[in-house]
Amino acid sequence: MITVLLGMLYSCKPTEKGYRQAYEAAKSKREQADPEEDILTGGHKLLNEESTNWKVLAGDSLQVQHMFLKPIDGEKWPQSGPYRLAVAMFKMTTNANSMLEDLKRKGKLNPVIATDGKDKYYIIAGSATYADSLGNVLTTFKKEHPGFQCIGLTPAKPLILVGR
């Protein structure tokens, strides 16, 4: 009876062959991933501030998304830098233009409309070289437009878009 138990325990012991198969499977999976992709799209980069989903600015936790954006109709970005503060998103340019005109009339910021090229139009309140610099844009925007509703964004709060 004891020899049967010992035989069963010995047969459950992992073998070098099993370790080698697991190592080869993991290695194959790593080689198939595109190292240029960020962690949000399935690449294998170390976590850092640029690849995480959330950033705290002016006391708010804002979602961060990476995407290609360009201003529409030859407009220019409010400031330089890859970080953009989106305060609304529309699927029709007429609605985006209407809100843009309203925001320009009521505040000092110079917002623009940007598109991702997939029929989504974002109202960009400001741009910055670093994500933390958008804190000033967010604070100014909140003061100029108290109670503003972030239409089309989920959750209903400003969004940080990192342009490529």
CSV table of C-alpha atoms in Angstrom, one decimal:
chain,number,residue,atom,x,y,z
A,1,MET,CA,0.0,0.0,0.0
A,2,ILE,CA,2.8,2.4,0.9
A,3,THR,CA,4.6,1.6,-2.3
A,4,VAL,CA,1.5,2.4,-4.3
A,5,LEU,CA,1.1,5.8,-2.6
A,6,LEU,CA,4.8,6.6,-3.2
A,7,GLY,CA,4.4,5.6,-6.8
A,8,MET,CA,1.4,7.9,-7.2
A,9,LEU,CA,3.2,10.8,-5.6
A,10,TYR,CA,6.3,10.3,-7.7
A,11,SER,CA,4.2,10.2,-10.9
A,12,CYS,CA,2.7,13.7,-10.1
A,13,LYS,CA,6.2,15.2,-9.8
A,14,PRO,CA,6.8,17.8,-12.6
A,15,THR,CA,9.4,16.8,-15.1
A,16,GLU,CA,12.0,18.7,-17.0
A,17,LYS,CA,10.1,17.9,-20.2
A,18,GLY,CA,6.9,19.6,-18.8
A,19,TYR,CA,8.9,22.7,-17.7
A,20,ARG,CA,10.5,22.9,-21.2
A,21,GLN,CA,7.1,22.7,-22.9
A,22,ALA,CA,5.7,25.5,-20.8
A,23,TYR,CA,8.7,27.6,-21.4
A,24,GLU,CA,8.5,27.1,-25.2
A,25,ALA,CA,4.8,27.9,-25.2
A,26,ALA,CA,5.4,31.2,-23.3
A,27,LYS,CA,8.4,32.1,-25.5
A,28,SER,CA,6.3,31.5,-28.6
A,29,LYS,CA,3.5,33.8,-27.3
A,30,ARG,CA,6.0,36.6,-26.5
A,31,GLU,CA,7.5,36.4,-30.0
A,32,GLN,CA,4.1,36.7,-31.6
A,33,ALA,CA,3.2,40.0,-29.8
A,34,ASP,CA,4.2,43.2,-31.5
A,35,PRO,CA,6.6,45.0,-29.1
A,36,GLU,CA,5.6,48.3,-30.6
A,37,GLU,CA,2.1,48.1,-29.3
A,38,ASP,CA,1.3,49.5,-25.9
A,39,ILE,CA,0.0,47.4,-23.0
A,40,LEU,CA,-3.6,48.5,-23.7
A,41,THR,CA,-3.5,46.8,-27.1
A,42,GLY,CA,-1.8,43.5,-26.0
A,43,GLY,CA,1.9,44.3,-26.3
A,44,HIS,CA,4.4,43.4,-23.7
A,45,LYS,CA,5.8,46.6,-22.3
A,46,LEU,CA,6.4,47.4,-18.6
A,47,LEU,CA,3.7,49.4,-17.0
A,48,ASN,CA,4.5,53.1,-16.8
A,49,GLU,CA,2.6,56.3,-16.6
A,50,GLU,CA,2.2,56.6,-20.4
A,51,SER,CA,0.5,53.2,-20.7
A,52,THR,CA,-1.9,53.2,-17.7
A,53,ASN,CA,-5.6,53.9,-18.0
A,54,TRP,CA,-6.1,56.6,-15.4
A,55,LYS,CA,-4.4,59.9,-14.4
A,56,VAL,CA,-5.3,62.2,-11.5
A,57,LEU,CA,-5.6,65.9,-12.6
A,58,ALA,CA,-6.9,68.8,-10.6
A,59,GLY,CA,-8.5,66.4,-8.1
A,60,ASP,CA,-10.2,64.2,-10.8
A,61,SER,CA,-9.3,60.7,-12.0
A,62,LEU,CA,-9.4,60.9,-15.8
A,63,GLN,CA,-9.2,58.1,-18.2
A,64,VAL,CA,-6.3,58.1,-20.7
A,65,GLN,CA,-6.7,56.7,-24.2
A,66,HIS,CA,-4.1,56.5,-26.9
A,67,MET,CA,-5.2,57.2,-30.5
A,68,PHE,CA,-4.4,59.1,-33.7
A,69,LEU,CA,-6.1,62.5,-33.7
A,70,LYS,CA,-6.0,65.4,-36.0
A,71,PRO,CA,-7.8,68.8,-36.0
A,72,ILE,CA,-10.5,69.2,-38.6
A,73,ASP,CA,-10.7,71.8,-41.3
A,74,GLY,CA,-7.1,73.0,-41.0
A,75,GLU,CA,-7.5,74.1,-37.4
A,76,LYS,CA,-4.4,74.2,-35.1
A,77,TRP,CA,-4.0,72.6,-31.7
A,78,PRO,CA,-4.4,75.1,-28.8
A,79,GLN,CA,-0.9,74.3,-27.6
A,80,SER,CA,1.8,71.9,-28.7
A,81,GLY,CA,2.3,68.4,-27.3
A,82,PRO,CA,0.7,65.0,-27.6
A,83,TYR,CA,-1.6,65.2,-24.6
A,84,ARG,CA,-5.1,66.5,-25.3
A,85,LEU,CA,-8.0,67.2,-22.9
A,86,ALA,CA,-11.3,66.1,-24.6
A,87,VAL,CA,-14.4,67.5,-22.9
A,88,ALA,CA,-17.1,66.1,-25.3
A,89,MET,CA,-17.4,63.6,-28.2
A,90,PHE,CA,-20.0,63.7,-31.1
A,91,LYS,CA,-20.7,61.6,-34.1
A,92,MET,CA,-21.9,64.6,-36.2
A,93,THR,CA,-19.8,67.6,-37.0
A,94,THR,CA,-22.8,69.9,-36.8
A,95,ASN,CA,-23.3,69.1,-33.1
A,96,ALA,CA,-19.6,69.4,-32.4
A,97,ASN,CA,-19.4,72.8,-34.2
A,98,SER,CA,-22.4,74.1,-32.2
A,99,MET,CA,-20.8,73.2,-28.9
A,100,LEU,CA,-17.5,74.6,-30.0
A,101,GLU,CA,-19.0,78.0,-30.8
A,102,ASP,CA,-20.7,78.0,-27.4
A,103,LEU,CA,-17.5,77.2,-25.6
A,104,LYS,CA,-15.5,79.8,-27.5
A,105,ARG,CA,-18.1,82.5,-26.6
A,106,LYS,CA,-18.1,81.7,-22.9
A,107,GLY,CA,-14.4,81.2,-22.1
A,108,LYS,CA,-10.8,82.2,-22.6
A,109,LEU,CA,-9.6,78.8,-23.8
A,110,ASN,CA,-9.4,78.2,-27.6
A,111,PRO,CA,-10.9,74.7,-28.1
A,112,VAL,CA,-10.8,72.9,-31.4
A,113,ILE,CA,-12.6,69.9,-32.9
A,114,ALA,CA,-10.4,66.8,-33.6
A,115,THR,CA,-11.3,63.6,-35.3
A,116,ASP,CA,-10.0,60.1,-34.9
A,117,GLY,CA,-10.8,59.4,-38.6
A,118,LYS,CA,-13.6,57.0,-37.6
A,119,ASP,CA,-16.6,59.4,-37.5
A,120,LYS,CA,-15.9,60.6,-33.9
A,121,TYR,CA,-15.4,64.3,-33.3
A,122,TYR,CA,-13.8,65.4,-30.0
A,123,ILE,CA,-14.0,68.9,-28.5
A,124,ILE,CA,-10.4,69.4,-27.3
A,125,ALA,CA,-10.1,72.1,-24.6
A,126,GLY,CA,-6.3,72.2,-24.6
A,127,SER,CA,-3.1,70.4,-25.4
A,128,ALA,CA,0.2,69.9,-23.5
A,129,THR,CA,3.6,68.4,-23.7
A,130,TYR,CA,3.1,66.5,-20.4
A,131,ALA,CA,-0.1,65.0,-19.0
A,132,ASP,CA,0.4,66.9,-15.7
A,133,SER,CA,0.3,70.2,-17.6
A,134,LEU,CA,-3.3,69.5,-18.6
A,135,GLY,CA,-4.2,70.1,-14.9
A,136,ASN,CA,-4.1,73.8,-15.6
A,137,VAL,CA,-6.3,73.4,-18.7
A,138,LEU,CA,-8.8,71.4,-16.7
A,139,THR,CA,-8.9,73.9,-13.8
A,140,THR,CA,-9.5,76.8,-16.2
A,141,PHE,CA,-12.1,74.9,-18.1
A,142,LYS,CA,-14.0,74.0,-14.9
A,143,LYS,CA,-13.9,77.7,-13.8
A,144,GLU,CA,-15.1,79.0,-17.1
A,145,HIS,CA,-17.8,76.3,-17.6
A,146,PRO,CA,-19.2,75.3,-14.2
A,147,GLY,CA,-21.7,72.4,-14.3
A,148,PHE,CA,-20.5,71.5,-17.9
A,149,GLN,CA,-21.8,68.1,-19.1
A,150,CYS,CA,-19.3,66.0,-20.9
A,151,ILE,CA,-21.5,64.7,-23.7
A,152,GLY,CA,-20.6,61.5,-25.4
A,153,LEU,CA,-17.8,60.5,-22.9
A,154,THR,CA,-18.1,57.5,-20.6
A,155,PRO,CA,-17.7,58.1,-17.8
A,156,ALA,CA,-19.2,61.6,-18.2
A,157,LYS,CA,-16.0,63.5,-17.4
A,158,PRO,CA,-13.1,64.9,-19.4
A,159,LEU,CA,-10.8,62.4,-21.1
A,160,ILE,CA,-7.1,62.6,-21.8
A,161,LEU,CA,-6.2,61.6,-25.3
A,162,VAL,CA,-2.6,60.9,-26.2
A,163,GLY,CA,-2.0,61.6,-29.8
A,164,ARG,CA,0.2,59.5,-32.0
